[in-house]
Amino acid sequence: MSNNTRILLVEDDDKLRNTIEDYLQMNKFEITACADGKSALHSFEKEPPFDIILLDGMLPDIDGFEVLKRIRETSDIPVIILSARESERDQLNGFHLGADNYITKPFLLSVLKEHINALLSRLGNFNKNKAQITKGALCLNTTERKVYLDDNLILTTPREYDLLLFFMQNERIVLSRDTILDRVWGNGYFGDLRTVDTIVKQLRKKLGKHDEYIVSVYGIGYKFEVNDEE
């Protein structure tokens, strides 16, 4: 019996794709499996909405990072990159393009499942909160996970949204990069601390003239602060 979680799996290695598909189906996920970027984008656009995407970073036709870039033009669906590319540059590029997690190959199927469950759990918990959070010109609709700036909707990736929500819930509190990684990315994430800086840079760009809301604290991390006059 399905748990109604729909996953788009994009992996060009036939053996690995079939192994992941079988394992996740055994754990009651609904899987649509694709072997290349073109078919993945077609499934994403034409099929009923997915809950999460598992995306190979290296595909034979359209590069996985390009697929992610195109998806982010219209959707904030959670995306986990699965890639043999282990370099810091590739991982930061994945997050810069809007990935929510980055898992390097090889990996244990049980670990992949836990990453999926953790991401879905965080999103589910946020969706249960019916409140709105307003700070200065920013307003977060936590039911729909939407961000409004000066009453205008701004598009954010799931990771950007989660980080902004965490900042707003902890206004005026200095947060270290380690704390941010633990609370927003989860205890199972072992990426570079500069990942936080990358997402902060993206958020500041989207906040425009209100980018001063996110204050850098030298040698520690960041704090969120809105002028009392706003």
Coordinates of C-alpha atoms in Angstrom, one line a residue:
M1 CA 0.0 0.0 0.0
S2 CA 1.4 3.4 -1.0
N3 CA 2.1 6.2 1.6
N4 CA 1.1 8.6 -1.2
T5 CA 4.5 10.2 -1.4
R6 CA 5.4 10.6 -5.1
I7 CA 9.1 10.6 -6.0
L8 CA 10.6 11.4 -9.4
L9 CA 13.9 9.4 -9.6
V10 CA 16.3 10.6 -12.3
E11 CA 19.4 8.3 -12.7
D12 CA 21.1 7.2 -15.9
D13 CA 22.8 4.1 -14.4
D14 CA 20.3 1.3 -15.1
K15 CA 21.4 -0.9 -12.3
L16 CA 21.5 1.8 -9.7
R17 CA 18.2 3.3 -10.9
N18 CA 16.4 -0.1 -10.6
T19 CA 17.9 -0.8 -7.2
I20 CA 16.8 2.6 -5.8
E21 CA 13.4 2.2 -7.4
D22 CA 12.8 -1.3 -6.0
Y23 CA 14.0 -0.3 -2.5
L24 CA 11.8 2.8 -2.3
Q25 CA 8.8 1.0 -3.7
M26 CA 9.4 -1.7 -1.0
N27 CA 9.2 1.2 1.5
K28 CA 5.8 2.2 0.0
F29 CA 6.9 5.3 -2.1
E30 CA 5.3 5.9 -5.5
I31 CA 8.2 6.1 -8.0
T32 CA 8.5 7.5 -11.5
A33 CA 11.9 6.6 -12.8
C34 CA 13.7 8.4 -15.7
A35 CA 17.1 7.7 -17.3
D36 CA 17.8 11.1 -18.7
G37 CA 17.1 14.8 -18.2
K38 CA 14.7 15.2 -21.1
S39 CA 12.4 12.5 -19.9
A40 CA 12.7 13.8 -16.3
L41 CA 11.6 17.3 -17.4
H42 CA 8.7 15.9 -19.4
S43 CA 7.5 13.8 -16.4
F44 CA 7.9 16.8 -14.1
E45 CA 5.8 19.0 -16.4
K46 CA 3.2 16.6 -17.5
E47 CA 2.5 14.2 -14.6
P48 CA 0.7 14.9 -11.4
P49 CA 2.8 16.8 -8.9
F50 CA 5.7 15.0 -7.2
D51 CA 6.6 15.4 -3.5
I52 CA 10.3 15.2 -4.0
I53 CA 12.9 14.7 -6.8
L54 CA 16.1 12.5 -6.6
L55 CA 18.3 13.9 -9.3
D56 CA 21.5 12.5 -10.7
G57 CA 24.1 15.2 -11.1
M58 CA 25.6 13.7 -14.3
L59 CA 23.1 12.8 -17.1
P60 CA 23.8 11.8 -20.7
D61 CA 21.8 14.5 -22.4
I62 CA 20.9 17.4 -20.2
D63 CA 23.3 17.9 -17.2
G64 CA 21.6 17.3 -13.9
F65 CA 22.5 20.8 -12.7
E66 CA 20.8 22.2 -15.8
V67 CA 17.7 20.1 -15.1
L68 CA 17.7 21.5 -11.5
K69 CA 18.0 25.1 -12.9
R70 CA 15.0 24.6 -15.2
I71 CA 12.9 23.1 -12.4
R72 CA 13.7 26.0 -10.1
E73 CA 12.3 28.4 -12.7
T74 CA 8.8 27.3 -11.9
S75 CA 8.9 25.2 -8.7
D76 CA 10.3 25.0 -5.2
I77 CA 9.8 21.2 -5.0
P78 CA 12.4 19.5 -2.7
V79 CA 15.3 18.2 -4.7
I80 CA 18.1 15.9 -3.5
I81 CA 21.2 15.7 -5.8
L82 CA 22.7 12.2 -6.1
S83 CA 26.2 12.6 -7.6
A84 CA 29.6 11.1 -8.0
R85 CA 30.9 14.7 -8.1
E86 CA 32.5 15.1 -4.6
S87 CA 34.2 18.4 -4.9
E88 CA 33.2 21.3 -2.7
R89 CA 32.7 23.4 -5.8
D90 CA 30.1 21.0 -7.3
Q91 CA 28.3 20.7 -4.0
L92 CA 28.1 24.5 -3.5
N93 CA 26.9 24.9 -7.1
G94 CA 24.1 22.4 -6.4
F95 CA 23.0 24.4 -3.4
H96 CA 23.3 27.7 -5.3
L97 CA 21.0 26.3 -8.0
G98 CA 18.4 25.4 -5.3
A99 CA 19.2 21.8 -4.2
D100 CA 17.9 20.9 -0.7
N101 CA 20.4 18.2 -0.1
Y102 CA 23.5 16.7 -1.8
I103 CA 24.4 13.1 -1.4
T104 CA 27.6 11.7 -2.9
K105 CA 27.9 8.3 -4.4
P106 CA 28.2 5.6 -3.3
F107 CA 25.6 5.8 -0.5
L108 CA 23.5 3.3 1.5
L109 CA 19.9 3.0 0.5
S110 CA 18.8 3.2 4.1
V111 CA 20.7 6.5 4.5
L112 CA 19.0 7.8 1.3
K113 CA 15.6 6.9 2.8
E114 CA 16.4 8.7 6.0
H115 CA 17.3 11.8 4.1
I116 CA 14.0 11.7 2.2
N117 CA 12.0 11.2 5.4
A118 CA 13.8 14.0 7.2
L119 CA 13.2 16.4 4.4
L120 CA 9.6 15.5 4.0
S121 CA 9.1 15.6 7.8
R122 CA 10.5 19.2 8.0
L123 CA 8.3 20.3 5.2
G124 CA 5.3 18.6 6.8
N125 CA 5.9 20.2 10.2
F126 CA 6.1 23.6 8.6
N127 CA 2.8 23.1 6.7
K128 CA 1.1 22.2 10.0
N129 CA 1.8 25.6 11.3
K130 CA -1.2 27.9 10.3
A131 CA 0.4 31.1 11.5
Q132 CA 1.8 34.0 9.6
I133 CA 5.1 35.5 10.6
T134 CA 5.6 39.2 9.8
K135 CA 8.8 41.1 10.4
G136 CA 9.2 44.5 8.8
A137 CA 8.5 44.3 5.1
L138 CA 8.7 40.5 5.2
C139 CA 5.7 38.2 5.7
L140 CA 5.9 34.4 5.6
N141 CA 2.7 32.4 5.0
T142 CA 3.7 29.2 6.8
T143 CA 0.7 27.3 5.6
E144 CA 1.6 27.7 1.9
R145 CA 5.4 28.2 2.5
K146 CA 5.3 31.5 0.6
V147 CA 7.3 34.6 1.2
Y148 CA 6.0 38.2 0.6
L149 CA 8.2 41.3 0.5
D150 CA 6.4 44.6 0.6
D151 CA 3.2 42.6 -0.2
N152 CA 4.8 41.1 -3.3
L153 CA 5.4 37.4 -3.6
I154 CA 9.1 36.4 -4.0
L155 CA 10.1 33.0 -5.1
T156 CA 12.4 31.0 -2.8
T157 CA 13.8 27.5 -2.9
P158 CA 12.7 25.2 0.0
R159 CA 16.2 25.7 1.6
E160 CA 16.0 29.5 1.3
Y161 CA 12.5 29.4 2.9
D162 CA 13.6 27.2 5.7
L163 CA 16.6 29.4 6.5
L164 CA 14.5 32.6 6.4
L165 CA 11.9 31.1 8.7
F166 CA 14.6 30.0 11.1
F167 CA 16.1 33.5 11.1
M168 CA 12.7 35.2 11.7
Q169 CA 11.8 32.8 14.5
N170 CA 15.1 33.7 16.2
E171 CA 15.2 37.5 15.6
R172 CA 18.1 39.3 17.2
I173 CA 19.8 36.1 18.2
V174 CA 23.3 35.5 17.0
L175 CA 23.3 32.2 15.2
S176 CA 26.6 30.3 14.4
R177 CA 27.0 28.6 11.1
D178 CA 27.1 25.3 12.9
T179 CA 23.8 26.0 14.6
I180 CA 22.2 27.0 11.4
L181 CA 23.4 23.8 9.6
D182 CA 22.1 21.6 12.5
R183 CA 18.7 23.3 12.7
V184 CA 18.0 23.9 9.0
W185 CA 20.0 21.2 7.2
G186 CA 19.6 18.6 9.9
N187 CA 22.0 16.7 12.1
G188 CA 22.7 14.2 9.3
Y189 CA 24.3 16.9 7.1
F190 CA 28.0 17.0 7.0
G191 CA 28.6 19.7 4.3
D192 CA 30.9 22.7 4.4
L193 CA 30.0 25.7 6.6
R194 CA 30.2 27.9 3.6
T195 CA 27.0 26.3 2.3
V196 CA 25.3 28.7 4.8
D197 CA 27.0 31.7 3.3
T198 CA 25.9 30.7 -0.2
I199 CA 22.2 30.5 0.8
V200 CA 22.5 33.7 2.8
K201 CA 23.9 35.4 -0.3
Q202 CA 21.0 34.2 -2.4
L203 CA 18.5 35.4 0.2
R204 CA 20.0 38.8 0.5
K205 CA 19.8 39.3 -3.3
K206 CA 16.1 38.4 -3.2
L207 CA 15.5 40.8 -0.3
G208 CA 16.8 43.7 -2.3
K209 CA 16.8 47.0 -0.4
H210 CA 15.9 45.0 2.8
D211 CA 19.0 42.8 2.6
E212 CA 20.2 44.5 5.8
Y213 CA 17.7 42.3 7.7
I214 CA 20.3 39.6 7.7
V215 CA 23.3 40.8 9.6
S216 CA 26.8 39.2 9.4
V217 CA 28.4 38.6 12.8
Y218 CA 32.2 38.5 12.2
G219 CA 33.8 35.1 13.0
I220 CA 30.5 33.6 14.1
G221 CA 27.6 33.6 11.7
Y222 CA 24.4 35.7 11.3
K223 CA 21.5 37.3 13.0
F224 CA 18.1 38.5 11.7
E225 CA 17.2 42.0 12.8
V226 CA 14.5 44.5 11.7
N227 CA 14.6 48.1 12.7
D228 CA 11.9 48.9 15.3
E229 CA 10.8 51.9 13.2
E230 CA 9.6 49.6 10.3

